[in-house]
The first five atom37 places (N, CA, C, CB, O) and aatype in JSON, in Angstrom:
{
  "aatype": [20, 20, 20, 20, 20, 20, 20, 20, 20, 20, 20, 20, 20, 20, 20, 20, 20, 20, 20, 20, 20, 20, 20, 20, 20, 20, 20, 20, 20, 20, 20, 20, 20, 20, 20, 20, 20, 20, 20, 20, 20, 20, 20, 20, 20, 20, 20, 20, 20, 20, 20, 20, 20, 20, 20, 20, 20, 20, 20, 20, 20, 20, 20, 20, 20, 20, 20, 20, 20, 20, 20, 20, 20, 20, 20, 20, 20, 20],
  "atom_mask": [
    [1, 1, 1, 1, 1],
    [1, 1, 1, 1, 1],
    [1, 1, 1, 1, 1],
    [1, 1, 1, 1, 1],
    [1, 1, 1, 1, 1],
    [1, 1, 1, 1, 1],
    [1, 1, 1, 1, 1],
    [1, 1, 1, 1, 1],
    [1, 1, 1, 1, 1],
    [1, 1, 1, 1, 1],
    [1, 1, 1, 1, 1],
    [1, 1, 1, 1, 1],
    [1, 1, 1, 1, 1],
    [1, 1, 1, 1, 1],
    [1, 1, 1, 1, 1],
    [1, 1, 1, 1, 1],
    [1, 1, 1, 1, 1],
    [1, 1, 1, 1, 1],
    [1, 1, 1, 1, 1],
    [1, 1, 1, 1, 1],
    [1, 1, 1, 1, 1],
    [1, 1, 1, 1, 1],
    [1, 1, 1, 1, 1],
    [1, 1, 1, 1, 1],
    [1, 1, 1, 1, 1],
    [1, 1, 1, 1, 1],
    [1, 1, 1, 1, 1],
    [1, 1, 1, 1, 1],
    [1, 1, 1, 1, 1],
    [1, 1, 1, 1, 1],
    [1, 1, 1, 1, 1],
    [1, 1, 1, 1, 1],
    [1, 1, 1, 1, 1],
    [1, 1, 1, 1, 1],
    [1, 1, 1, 1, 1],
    [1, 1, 1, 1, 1],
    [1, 1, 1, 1, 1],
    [1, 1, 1, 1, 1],
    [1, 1, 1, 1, 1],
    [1, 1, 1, 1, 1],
    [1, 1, 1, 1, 1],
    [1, 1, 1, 1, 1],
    [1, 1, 1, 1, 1],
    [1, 1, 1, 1, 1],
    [1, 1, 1, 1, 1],
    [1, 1, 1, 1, 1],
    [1, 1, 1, 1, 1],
    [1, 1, 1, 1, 1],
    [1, 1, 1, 1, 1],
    [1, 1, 1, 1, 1],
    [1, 1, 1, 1, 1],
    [1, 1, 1, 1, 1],
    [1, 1, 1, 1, 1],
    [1, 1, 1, 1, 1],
    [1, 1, 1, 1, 1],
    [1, 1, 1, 1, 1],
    [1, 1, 1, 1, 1],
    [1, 1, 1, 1, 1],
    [1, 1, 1, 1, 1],
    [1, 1, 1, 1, 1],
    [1, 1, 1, 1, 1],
    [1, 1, 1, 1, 1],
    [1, 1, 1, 1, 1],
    [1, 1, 1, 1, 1],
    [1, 1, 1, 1, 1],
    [1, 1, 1, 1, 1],
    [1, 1, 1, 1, 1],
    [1, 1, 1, 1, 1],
    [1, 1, 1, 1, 1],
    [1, 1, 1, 1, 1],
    [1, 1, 1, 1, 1],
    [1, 1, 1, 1, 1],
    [1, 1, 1, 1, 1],
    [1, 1, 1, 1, 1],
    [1, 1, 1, 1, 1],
    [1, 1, 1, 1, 1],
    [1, 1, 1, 1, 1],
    [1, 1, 1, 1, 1]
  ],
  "atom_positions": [
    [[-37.75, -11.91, -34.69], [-36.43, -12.35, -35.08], [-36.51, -13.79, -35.59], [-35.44, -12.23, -33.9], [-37.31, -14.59, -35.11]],
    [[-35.52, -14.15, -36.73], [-35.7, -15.55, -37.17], [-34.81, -16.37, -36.36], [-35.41, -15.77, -38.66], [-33.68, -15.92, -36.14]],
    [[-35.16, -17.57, -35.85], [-34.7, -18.51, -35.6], [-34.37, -19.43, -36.01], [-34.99, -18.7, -35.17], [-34.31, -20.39, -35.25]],
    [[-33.96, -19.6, -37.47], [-33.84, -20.41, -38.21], [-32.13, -20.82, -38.24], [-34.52, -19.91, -39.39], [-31.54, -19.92, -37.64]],
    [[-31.42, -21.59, -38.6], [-30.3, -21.07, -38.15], [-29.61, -20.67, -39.9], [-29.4, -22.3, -36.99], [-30.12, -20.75, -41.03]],
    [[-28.45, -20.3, -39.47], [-28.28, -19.41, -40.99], [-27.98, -20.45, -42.03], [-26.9, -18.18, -41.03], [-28.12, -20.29, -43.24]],
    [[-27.49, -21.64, -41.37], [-27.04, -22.35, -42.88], [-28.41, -23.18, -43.63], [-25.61, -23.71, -42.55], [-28.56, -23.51, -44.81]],
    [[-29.18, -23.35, -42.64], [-30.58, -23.57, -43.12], [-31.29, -22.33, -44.02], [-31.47, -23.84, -41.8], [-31.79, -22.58, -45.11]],
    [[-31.28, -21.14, -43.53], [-31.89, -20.44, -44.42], [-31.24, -20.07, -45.84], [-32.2, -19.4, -43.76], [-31.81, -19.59, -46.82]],
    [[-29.52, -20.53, -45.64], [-28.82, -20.06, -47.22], [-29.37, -20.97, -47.59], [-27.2, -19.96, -47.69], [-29.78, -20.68, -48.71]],
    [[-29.7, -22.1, -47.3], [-29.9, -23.56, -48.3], [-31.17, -23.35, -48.87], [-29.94, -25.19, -47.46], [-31.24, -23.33, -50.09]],
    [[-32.15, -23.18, -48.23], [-33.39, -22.88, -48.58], [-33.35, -21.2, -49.78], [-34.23, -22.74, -46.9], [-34.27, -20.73, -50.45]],
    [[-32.01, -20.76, -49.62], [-32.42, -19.65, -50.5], [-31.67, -20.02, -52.28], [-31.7, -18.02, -49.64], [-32.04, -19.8, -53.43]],
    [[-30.6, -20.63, -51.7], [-29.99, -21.49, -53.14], [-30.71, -22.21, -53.44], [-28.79, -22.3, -53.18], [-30.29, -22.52, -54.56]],
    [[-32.2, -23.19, -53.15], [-32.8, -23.86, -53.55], [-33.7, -22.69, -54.53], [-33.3, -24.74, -52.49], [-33.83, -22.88, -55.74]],
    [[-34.24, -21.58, -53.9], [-35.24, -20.68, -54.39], [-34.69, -20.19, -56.23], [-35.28, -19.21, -53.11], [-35.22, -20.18, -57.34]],
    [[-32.93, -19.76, -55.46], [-32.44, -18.93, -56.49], [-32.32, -20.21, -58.09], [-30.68, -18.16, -55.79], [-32.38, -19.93, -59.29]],
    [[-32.16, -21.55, -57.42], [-32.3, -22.25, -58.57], [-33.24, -22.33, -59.31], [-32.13, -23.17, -58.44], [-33.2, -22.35, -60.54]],
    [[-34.32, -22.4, -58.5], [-35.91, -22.75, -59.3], [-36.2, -21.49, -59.93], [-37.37, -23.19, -58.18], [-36.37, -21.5, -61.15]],
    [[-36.31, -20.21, -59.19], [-35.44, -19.12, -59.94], [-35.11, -19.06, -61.28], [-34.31, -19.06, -59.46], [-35.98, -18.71, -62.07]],
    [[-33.91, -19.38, -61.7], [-32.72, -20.0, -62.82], [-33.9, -20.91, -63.59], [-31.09, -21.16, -61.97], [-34.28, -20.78, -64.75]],
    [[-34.13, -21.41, -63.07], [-35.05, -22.32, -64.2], [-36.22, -21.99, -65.02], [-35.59, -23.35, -63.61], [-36.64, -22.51, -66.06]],
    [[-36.65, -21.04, -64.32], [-38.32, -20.39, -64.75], [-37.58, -19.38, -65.71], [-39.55, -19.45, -63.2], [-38.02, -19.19, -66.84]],
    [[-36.35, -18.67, -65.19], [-36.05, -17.58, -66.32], [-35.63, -18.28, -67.99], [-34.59, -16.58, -65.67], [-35.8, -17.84, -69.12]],
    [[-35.05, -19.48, -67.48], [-34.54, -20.22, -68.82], [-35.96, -20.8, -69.55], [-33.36, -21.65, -68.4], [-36.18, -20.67, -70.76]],
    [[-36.68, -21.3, -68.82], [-37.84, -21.8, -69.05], [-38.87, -20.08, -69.99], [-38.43, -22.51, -67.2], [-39.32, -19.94, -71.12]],
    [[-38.85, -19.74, -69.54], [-39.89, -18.46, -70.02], [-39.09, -17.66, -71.52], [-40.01, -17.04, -68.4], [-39.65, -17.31, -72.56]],
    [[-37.49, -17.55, -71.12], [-36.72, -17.31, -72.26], [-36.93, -17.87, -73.18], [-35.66, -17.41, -72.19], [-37.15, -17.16, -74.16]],
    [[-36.98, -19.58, -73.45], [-37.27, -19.81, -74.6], [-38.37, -19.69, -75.04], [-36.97, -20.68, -74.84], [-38.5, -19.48, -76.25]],
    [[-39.83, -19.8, -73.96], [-40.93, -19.78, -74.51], [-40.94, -18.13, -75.82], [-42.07, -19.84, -73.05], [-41.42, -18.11, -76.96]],
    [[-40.32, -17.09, -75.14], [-40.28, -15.88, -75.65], [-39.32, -15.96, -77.28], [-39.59, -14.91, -74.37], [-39.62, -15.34, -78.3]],
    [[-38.16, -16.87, -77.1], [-37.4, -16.52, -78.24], [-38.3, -17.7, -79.38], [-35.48, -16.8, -77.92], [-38.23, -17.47, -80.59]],
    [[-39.08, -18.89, -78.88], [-40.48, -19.23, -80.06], [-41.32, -18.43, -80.75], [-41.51, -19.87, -79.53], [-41.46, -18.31, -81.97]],
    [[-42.07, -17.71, -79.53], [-42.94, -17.13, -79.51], [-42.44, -15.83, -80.58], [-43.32, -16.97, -78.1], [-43.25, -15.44, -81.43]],
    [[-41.46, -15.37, -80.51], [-40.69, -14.27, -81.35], [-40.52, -15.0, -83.03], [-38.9, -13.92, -80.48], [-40.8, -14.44, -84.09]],
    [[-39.97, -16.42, -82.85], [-39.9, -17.01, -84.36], [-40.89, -17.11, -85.26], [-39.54, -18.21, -84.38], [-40.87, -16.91, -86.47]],
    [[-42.35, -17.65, -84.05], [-43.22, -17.71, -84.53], [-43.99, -15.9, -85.11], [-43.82, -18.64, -83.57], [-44.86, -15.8, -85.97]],
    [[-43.7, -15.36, -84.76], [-44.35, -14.0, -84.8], [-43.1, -13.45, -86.54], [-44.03, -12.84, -82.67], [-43.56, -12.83, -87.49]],
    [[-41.68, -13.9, -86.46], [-41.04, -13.69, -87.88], [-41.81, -14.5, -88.91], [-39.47, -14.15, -87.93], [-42.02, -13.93, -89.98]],
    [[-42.31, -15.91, -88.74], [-42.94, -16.82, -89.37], [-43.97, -15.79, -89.94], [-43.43, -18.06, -88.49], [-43.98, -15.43, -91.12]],
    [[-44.9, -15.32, -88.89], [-46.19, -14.9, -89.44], [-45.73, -12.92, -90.16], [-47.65, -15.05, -87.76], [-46.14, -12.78, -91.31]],
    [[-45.32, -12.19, -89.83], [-45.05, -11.48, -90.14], [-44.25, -10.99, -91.57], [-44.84, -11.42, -89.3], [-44.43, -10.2, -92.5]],
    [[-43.34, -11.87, -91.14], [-42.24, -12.03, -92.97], [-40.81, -11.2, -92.42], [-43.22, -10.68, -94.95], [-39.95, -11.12, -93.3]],
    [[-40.56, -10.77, -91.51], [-39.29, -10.35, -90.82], [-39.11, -9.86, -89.19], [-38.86, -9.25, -91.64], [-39.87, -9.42, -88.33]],
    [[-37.8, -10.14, -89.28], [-37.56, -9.25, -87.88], [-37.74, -7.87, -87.62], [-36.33, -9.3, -87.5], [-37.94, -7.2, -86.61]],
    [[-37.66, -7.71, -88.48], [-37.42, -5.66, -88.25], [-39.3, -5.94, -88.04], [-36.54, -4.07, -90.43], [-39.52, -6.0, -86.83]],
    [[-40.58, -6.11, -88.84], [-41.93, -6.16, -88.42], [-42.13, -6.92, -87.14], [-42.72, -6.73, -89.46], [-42.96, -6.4, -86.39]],
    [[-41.69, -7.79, -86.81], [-41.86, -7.96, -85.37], [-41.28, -6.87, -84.19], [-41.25, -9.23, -85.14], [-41.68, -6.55, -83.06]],
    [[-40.32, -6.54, -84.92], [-39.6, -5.35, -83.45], [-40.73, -4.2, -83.72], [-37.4, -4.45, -83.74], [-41.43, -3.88, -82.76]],
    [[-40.9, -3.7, -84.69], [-42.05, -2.49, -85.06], [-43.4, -3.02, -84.44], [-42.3, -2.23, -86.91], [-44.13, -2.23, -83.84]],
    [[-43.7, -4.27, -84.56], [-45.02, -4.32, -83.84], [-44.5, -4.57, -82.03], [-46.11, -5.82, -84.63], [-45.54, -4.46, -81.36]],
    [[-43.84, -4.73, -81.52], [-43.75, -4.87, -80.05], [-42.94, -3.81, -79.88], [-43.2, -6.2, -79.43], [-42.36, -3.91, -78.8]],
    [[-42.61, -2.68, -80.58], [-41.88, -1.34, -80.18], [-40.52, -1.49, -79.47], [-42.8, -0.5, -79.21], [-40.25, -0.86, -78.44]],
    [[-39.64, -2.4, -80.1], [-38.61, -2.88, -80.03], [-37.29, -2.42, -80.75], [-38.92, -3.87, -80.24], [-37.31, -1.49, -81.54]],
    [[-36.43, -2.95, -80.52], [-34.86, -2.86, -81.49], [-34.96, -4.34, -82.33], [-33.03, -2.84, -80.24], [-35.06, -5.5, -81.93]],
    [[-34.87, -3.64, -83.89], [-34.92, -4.82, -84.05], [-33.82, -5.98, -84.03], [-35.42, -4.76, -84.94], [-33.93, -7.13, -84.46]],
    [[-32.57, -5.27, -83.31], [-31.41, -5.83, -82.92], [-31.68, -6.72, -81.54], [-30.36, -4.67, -82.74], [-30.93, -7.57, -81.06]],
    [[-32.74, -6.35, -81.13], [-32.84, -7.11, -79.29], [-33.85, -8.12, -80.14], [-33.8, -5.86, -77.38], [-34.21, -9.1, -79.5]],
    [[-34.24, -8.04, -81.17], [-35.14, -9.72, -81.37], [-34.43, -10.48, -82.43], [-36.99, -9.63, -82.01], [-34.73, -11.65, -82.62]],
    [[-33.34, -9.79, -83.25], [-32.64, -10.64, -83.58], [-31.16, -11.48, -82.55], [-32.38, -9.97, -84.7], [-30.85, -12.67, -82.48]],
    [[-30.71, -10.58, -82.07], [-30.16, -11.14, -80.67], [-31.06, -12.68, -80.05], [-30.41, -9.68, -79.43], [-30.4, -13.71, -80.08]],
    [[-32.2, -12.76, -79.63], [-33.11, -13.77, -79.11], [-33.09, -14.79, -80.07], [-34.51, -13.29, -78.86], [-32.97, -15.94, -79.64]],
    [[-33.17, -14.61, -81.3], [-33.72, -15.67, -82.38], [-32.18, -16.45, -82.52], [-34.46, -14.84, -84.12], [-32.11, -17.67, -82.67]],
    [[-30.62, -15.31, -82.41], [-30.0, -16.04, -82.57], [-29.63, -16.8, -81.53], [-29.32, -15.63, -83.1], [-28.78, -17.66, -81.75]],
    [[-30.2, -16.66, -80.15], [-30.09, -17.67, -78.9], [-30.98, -18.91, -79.25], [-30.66, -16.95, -77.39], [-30.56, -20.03, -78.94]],
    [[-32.18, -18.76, -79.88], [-32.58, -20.05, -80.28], [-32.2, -20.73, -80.87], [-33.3, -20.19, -80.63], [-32.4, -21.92, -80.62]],
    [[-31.28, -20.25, -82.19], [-30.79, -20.81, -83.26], [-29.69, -21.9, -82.19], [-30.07, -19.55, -84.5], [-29.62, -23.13, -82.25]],
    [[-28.98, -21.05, -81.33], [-27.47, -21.81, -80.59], [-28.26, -22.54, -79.83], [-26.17, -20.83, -79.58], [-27.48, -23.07, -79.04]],
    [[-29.63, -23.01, -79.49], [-29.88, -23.49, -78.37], [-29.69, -25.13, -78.77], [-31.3, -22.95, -77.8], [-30.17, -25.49, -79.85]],
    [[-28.99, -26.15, -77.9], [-29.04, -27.29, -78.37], [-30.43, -28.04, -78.51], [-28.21, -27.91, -77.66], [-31.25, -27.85, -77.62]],
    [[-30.8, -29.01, -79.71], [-31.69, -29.46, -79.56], [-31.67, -30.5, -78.71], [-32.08, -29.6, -80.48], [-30.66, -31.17, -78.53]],
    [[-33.32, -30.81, -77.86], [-33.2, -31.52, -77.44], [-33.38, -33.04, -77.45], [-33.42, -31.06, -77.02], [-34.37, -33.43, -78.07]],
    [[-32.51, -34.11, -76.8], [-32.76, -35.73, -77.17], [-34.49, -35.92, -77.1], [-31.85, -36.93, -75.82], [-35.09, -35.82, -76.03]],
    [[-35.14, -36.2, -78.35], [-36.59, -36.79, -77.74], [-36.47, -38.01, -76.64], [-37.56, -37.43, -79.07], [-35.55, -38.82, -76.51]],
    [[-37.39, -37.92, -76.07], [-37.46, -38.93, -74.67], [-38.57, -40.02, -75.03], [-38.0, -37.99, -73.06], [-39.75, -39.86, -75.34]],
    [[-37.73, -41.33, -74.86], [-38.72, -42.52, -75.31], [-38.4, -43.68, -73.73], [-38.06, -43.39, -77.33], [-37.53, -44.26, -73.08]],
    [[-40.4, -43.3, -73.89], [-40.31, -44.35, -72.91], [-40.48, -45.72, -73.06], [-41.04, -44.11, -72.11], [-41.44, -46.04, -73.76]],
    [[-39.76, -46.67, -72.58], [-39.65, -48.36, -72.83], [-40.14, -48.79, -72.21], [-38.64, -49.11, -72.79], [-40.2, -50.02, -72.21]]
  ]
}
């Protein structure tokens, strides 16, 4: 049985579910690049969905999440 007490273990699980949240956002974009780059080399969306056996509606969907994604401030260090 755990002995932990419960508001300790929600905290520790909202910490998880965040880092969580972050790796999925984190990996999403690597995927909706990784997809641009693959229209880059290919010459369209519809050949990228045909080569990963896709819709080519679910990789244009992604590309247009990149398009909305804000860019980000470059970071300068002083």
């Amino acid at each position: 049985m755990d002995t932990t007490p419960w508001r300790q273990r929600v905290r520790a699980e909202d910490e998880l579910l965040e880092q969580l949240r972050l790796q999925v956002s984190q990996s999403a974009k690597r995927r909706e690049d990784a997809l641009a780059e693959g229209v880059a080399e290919l010459g369209s969306v519809y050949a990228v969905a045909k080569e990963l056996r896709r819709s080519w509606q679910a990789i244009d969907k992604a590309l247009k999440r990149r398009q909305n994604r804000p860019k980000q401030e470059p970071t300068t260090t002083e």
